[in-house]
PDB file of C-alpha atoms in Angstrom:
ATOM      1  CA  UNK A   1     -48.546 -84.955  40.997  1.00 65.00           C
ATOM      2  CA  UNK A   2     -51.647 -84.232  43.181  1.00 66.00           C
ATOM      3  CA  UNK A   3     -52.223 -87.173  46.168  1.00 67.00           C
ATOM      4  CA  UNK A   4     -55.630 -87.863  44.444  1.00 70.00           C
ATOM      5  CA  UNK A   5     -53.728 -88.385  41.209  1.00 71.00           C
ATOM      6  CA  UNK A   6     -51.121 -91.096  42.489  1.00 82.00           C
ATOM      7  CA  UNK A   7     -54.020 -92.547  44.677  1.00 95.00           C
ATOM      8  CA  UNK A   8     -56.321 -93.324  41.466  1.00 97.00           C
ATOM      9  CA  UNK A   9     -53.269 -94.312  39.130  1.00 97.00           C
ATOM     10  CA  UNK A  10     -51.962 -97.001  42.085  1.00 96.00           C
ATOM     11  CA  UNK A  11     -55.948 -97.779  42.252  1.00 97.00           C
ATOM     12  CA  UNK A  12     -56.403 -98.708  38.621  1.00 97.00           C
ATOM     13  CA  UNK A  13     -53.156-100.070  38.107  1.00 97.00           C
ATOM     14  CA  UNK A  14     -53.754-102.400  40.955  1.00 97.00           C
ATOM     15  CA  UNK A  15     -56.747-103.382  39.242  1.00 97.00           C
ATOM     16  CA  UNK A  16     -55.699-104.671  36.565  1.00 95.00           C
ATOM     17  CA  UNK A  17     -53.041-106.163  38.637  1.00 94.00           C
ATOM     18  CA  UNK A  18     -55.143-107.893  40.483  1.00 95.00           C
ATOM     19  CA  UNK A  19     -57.556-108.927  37.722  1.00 93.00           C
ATOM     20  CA  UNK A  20     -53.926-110.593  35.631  1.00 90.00           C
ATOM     21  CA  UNK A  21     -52.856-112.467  38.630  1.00 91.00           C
ATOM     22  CA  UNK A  22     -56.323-114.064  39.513  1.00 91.00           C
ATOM     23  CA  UNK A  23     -56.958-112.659  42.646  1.00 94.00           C
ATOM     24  CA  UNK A  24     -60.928-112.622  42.637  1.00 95.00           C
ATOM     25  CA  UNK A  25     -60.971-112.505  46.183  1.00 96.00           C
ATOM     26  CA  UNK A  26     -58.899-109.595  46.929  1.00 97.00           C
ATOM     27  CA  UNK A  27     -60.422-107.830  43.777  1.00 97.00           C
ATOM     28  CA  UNK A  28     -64.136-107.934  45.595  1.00 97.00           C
ATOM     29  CA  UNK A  29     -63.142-107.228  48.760  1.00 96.00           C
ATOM     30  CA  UNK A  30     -60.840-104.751  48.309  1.00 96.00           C
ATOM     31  CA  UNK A  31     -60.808-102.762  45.280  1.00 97.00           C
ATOM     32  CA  UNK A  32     -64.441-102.827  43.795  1.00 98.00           C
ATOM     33  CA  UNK A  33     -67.664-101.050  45.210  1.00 97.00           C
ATOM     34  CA  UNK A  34     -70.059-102.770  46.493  1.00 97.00           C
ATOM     35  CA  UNK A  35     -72.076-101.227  43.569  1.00 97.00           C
ATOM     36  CA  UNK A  36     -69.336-101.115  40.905  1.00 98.00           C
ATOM     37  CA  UNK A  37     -70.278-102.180  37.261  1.00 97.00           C
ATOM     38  CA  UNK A  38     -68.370-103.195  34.342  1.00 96.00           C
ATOM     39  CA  UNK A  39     -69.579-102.237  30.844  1.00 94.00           C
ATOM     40  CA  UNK A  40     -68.213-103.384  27.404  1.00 92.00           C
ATOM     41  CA  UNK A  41     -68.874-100.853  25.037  1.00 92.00           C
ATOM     42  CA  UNK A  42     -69.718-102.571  22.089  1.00 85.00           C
ATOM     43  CA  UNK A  43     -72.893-102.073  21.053  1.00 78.00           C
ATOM     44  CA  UNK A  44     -72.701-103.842  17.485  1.00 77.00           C
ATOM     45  CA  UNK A  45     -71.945-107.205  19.983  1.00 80.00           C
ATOM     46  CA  UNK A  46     -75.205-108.905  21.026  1.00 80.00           C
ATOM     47  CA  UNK A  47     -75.228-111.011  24.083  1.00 78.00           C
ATOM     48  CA  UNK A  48     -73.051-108.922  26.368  1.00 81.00           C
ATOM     49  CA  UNK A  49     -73.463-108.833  29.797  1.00 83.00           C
ATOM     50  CA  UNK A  50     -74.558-106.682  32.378  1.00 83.00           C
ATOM     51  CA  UNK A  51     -71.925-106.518  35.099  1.00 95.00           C
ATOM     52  CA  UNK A  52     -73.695-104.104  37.554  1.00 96.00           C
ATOM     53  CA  UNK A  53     -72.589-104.919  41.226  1.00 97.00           C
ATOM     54  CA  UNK A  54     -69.112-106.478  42.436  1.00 97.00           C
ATOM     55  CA  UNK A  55     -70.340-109.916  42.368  1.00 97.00           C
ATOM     56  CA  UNK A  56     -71.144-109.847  38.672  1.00 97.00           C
ATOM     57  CA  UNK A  57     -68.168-108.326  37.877  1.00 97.00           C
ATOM     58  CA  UNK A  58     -65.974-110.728  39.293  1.00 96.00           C
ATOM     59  CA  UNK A  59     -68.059-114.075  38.492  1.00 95.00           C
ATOM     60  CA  UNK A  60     -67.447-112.571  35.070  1.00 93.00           C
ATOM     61  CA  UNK A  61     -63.727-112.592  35.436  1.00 92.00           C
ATOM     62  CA  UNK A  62     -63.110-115.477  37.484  1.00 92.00           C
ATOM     63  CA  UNK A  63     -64.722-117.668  34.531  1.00 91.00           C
ATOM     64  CA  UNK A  64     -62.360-116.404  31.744  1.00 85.00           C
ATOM     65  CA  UNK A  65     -60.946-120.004  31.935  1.00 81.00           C
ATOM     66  CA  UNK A  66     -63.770-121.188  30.358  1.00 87.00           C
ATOM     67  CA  UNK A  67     -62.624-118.907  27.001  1.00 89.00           C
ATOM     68  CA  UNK A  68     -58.860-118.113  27.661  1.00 89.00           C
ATOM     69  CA  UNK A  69     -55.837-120.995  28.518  1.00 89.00           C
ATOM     70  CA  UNK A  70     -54.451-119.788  31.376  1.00 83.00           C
ATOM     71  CA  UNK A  71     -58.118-117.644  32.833  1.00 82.00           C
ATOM     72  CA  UNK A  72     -57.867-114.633  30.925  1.00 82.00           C
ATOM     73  CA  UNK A  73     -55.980-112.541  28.477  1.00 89.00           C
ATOM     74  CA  UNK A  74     -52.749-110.605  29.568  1.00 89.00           C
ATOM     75  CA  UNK A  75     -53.393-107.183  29.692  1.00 93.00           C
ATOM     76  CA  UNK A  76     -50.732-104.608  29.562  1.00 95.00           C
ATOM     77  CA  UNK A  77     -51.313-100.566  30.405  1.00 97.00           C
ATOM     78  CA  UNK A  78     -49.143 -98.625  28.170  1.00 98.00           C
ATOM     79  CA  UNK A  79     -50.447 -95.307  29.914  1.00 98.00           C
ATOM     80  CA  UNK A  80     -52.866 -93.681  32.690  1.00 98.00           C
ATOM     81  CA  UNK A  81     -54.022 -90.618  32.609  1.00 97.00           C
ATOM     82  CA  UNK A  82     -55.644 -89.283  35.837  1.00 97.00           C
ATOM     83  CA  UNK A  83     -58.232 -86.566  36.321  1.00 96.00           C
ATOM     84  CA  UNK A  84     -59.558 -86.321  39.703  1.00 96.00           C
ATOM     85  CA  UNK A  85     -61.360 -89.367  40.486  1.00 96.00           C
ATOM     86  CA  UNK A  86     -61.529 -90.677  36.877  1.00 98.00           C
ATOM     87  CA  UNK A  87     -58.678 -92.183  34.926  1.00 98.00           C
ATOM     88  CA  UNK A  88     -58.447 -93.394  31.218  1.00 98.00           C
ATOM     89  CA  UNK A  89     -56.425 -96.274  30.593  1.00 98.00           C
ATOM     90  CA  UNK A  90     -54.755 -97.203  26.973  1.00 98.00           C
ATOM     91  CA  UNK A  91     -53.657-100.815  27.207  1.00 97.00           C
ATOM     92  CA  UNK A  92     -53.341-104.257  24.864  1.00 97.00           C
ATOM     93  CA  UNK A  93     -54.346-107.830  25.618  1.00 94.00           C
ATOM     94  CA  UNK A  94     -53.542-110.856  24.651  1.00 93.00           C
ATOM     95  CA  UNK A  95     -54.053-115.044  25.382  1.00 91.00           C
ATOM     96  CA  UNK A  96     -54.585-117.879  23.704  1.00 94.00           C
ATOM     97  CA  UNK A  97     -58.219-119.181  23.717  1.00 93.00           C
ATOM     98  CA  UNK A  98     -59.429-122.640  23.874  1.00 91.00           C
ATOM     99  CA  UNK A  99     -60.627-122.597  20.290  1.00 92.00           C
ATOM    100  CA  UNK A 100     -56.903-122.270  19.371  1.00 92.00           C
ATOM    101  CA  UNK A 101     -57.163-118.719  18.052  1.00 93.00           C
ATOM    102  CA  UNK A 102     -54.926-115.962  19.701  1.00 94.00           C
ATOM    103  CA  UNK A 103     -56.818-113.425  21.276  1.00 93.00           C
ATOM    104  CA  UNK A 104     -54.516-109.615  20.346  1.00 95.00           C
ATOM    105  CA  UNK A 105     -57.012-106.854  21.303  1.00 95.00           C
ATOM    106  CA  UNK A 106     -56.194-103.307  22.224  1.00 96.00           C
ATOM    107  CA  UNK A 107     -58.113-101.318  24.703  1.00 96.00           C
ATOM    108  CA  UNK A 108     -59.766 -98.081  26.149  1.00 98.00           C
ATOM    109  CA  UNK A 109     -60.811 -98.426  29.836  1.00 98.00           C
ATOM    110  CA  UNK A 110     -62.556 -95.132  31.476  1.00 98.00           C
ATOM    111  CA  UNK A 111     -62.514 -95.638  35.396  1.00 98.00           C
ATOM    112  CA  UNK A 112     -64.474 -94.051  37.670  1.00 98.00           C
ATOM    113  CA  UNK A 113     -63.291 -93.998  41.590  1.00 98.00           C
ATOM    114  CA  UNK A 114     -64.476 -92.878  44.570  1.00 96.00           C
ATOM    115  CA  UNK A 115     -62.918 -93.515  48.419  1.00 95.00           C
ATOM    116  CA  UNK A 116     -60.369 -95.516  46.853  1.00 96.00           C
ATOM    117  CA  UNK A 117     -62.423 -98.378  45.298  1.00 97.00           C
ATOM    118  CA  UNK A 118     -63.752 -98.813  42.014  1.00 98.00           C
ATOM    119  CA  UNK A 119     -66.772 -97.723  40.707  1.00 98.00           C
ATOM    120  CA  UNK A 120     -67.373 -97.701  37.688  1.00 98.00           C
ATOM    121  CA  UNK A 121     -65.354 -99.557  34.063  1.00 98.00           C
ATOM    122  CA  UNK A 122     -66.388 -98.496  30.376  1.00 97.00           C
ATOM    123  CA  UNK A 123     -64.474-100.775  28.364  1.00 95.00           C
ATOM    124  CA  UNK A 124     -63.471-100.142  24.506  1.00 95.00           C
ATOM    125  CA  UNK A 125     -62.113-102.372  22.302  1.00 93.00           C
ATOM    126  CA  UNK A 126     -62.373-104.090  18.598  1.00 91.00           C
ATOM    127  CA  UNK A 127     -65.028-105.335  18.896  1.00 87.00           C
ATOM    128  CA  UNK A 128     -64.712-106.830  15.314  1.00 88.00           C
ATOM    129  CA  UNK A 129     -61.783-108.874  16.535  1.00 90.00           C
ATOM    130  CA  UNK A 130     -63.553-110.286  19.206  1.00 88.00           C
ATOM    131  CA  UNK A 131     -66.506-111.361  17.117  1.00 85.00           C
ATOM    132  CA  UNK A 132     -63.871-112.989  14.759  1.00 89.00           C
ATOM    133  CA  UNK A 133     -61.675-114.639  17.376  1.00 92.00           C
ATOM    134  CA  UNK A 134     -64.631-115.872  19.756  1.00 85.00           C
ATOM    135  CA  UNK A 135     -66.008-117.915  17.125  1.00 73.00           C
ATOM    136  CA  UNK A 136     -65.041-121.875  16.395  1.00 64.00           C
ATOM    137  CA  UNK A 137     -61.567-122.077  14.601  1.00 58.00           C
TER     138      UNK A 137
END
């Protein structure tokens, strides 16, 4: 394995790391771009938002309290696959949400990284499940 390659897998997997235990601060000033964005690729959902700096990104995260017990689902990678400075990640998430529904999703991130920060997230899920979860119990 290539140095790039175990740089961007310990990159993304810190990530998401990062992101699970909370740690907003460290998230913005260590691992994300100044410039990074965030987009959920689920065009059928209306009223997504547009995370397209650092800031946004993690003001986005750091209020997953408001939806999720505990701040945010628990996401688990089940693989990362590394291609220069782009990895695809295959992972599941799950939480309870304040509405009492349980929250099961599964997930395709595409990363994008350059001098070992973030760039750039595409994130695929269900977005069916979502829609149906979301909503008042």
């Amino acid at each position: 394995m290539s140095e790039t390659t175990t740089d961007v897998r310990a990159l993304v997997s810190d990530l998401f790391a990062t992101l699970g235990r909370g740690d907003f601060a460290r998230l913005r000033e260590e691992l994300l771009a100044d410039a990074a964005s965030w987009t959920m690729m689920a065009p059928s959902m209306d009223g997504l938002p547009q995370l397209d700096s650092a800031d946004a990104v993690v003001g986005f995260f750091a209020a997953g309290g408001e939806v999720f017990e505990g701040g945010g689902p628990e996401v688990t990678i089940n693989r990362i696959l590394v291609d220069g400075d782009h990895a695809a990640v295959e992972a599941v998430g799950s939480g309870k949400l304040h509405n009492g529904n349980t929250y099961s999703n599964v997930y395709h991130f595409a990363v994008d990284t350059k001098d070992g920060r973030v760039t750039a997230v595409r994130e695929y899920m269900d977005s069916f499940h979502v829609a149906a979860v979301m909503g008042p119990s």
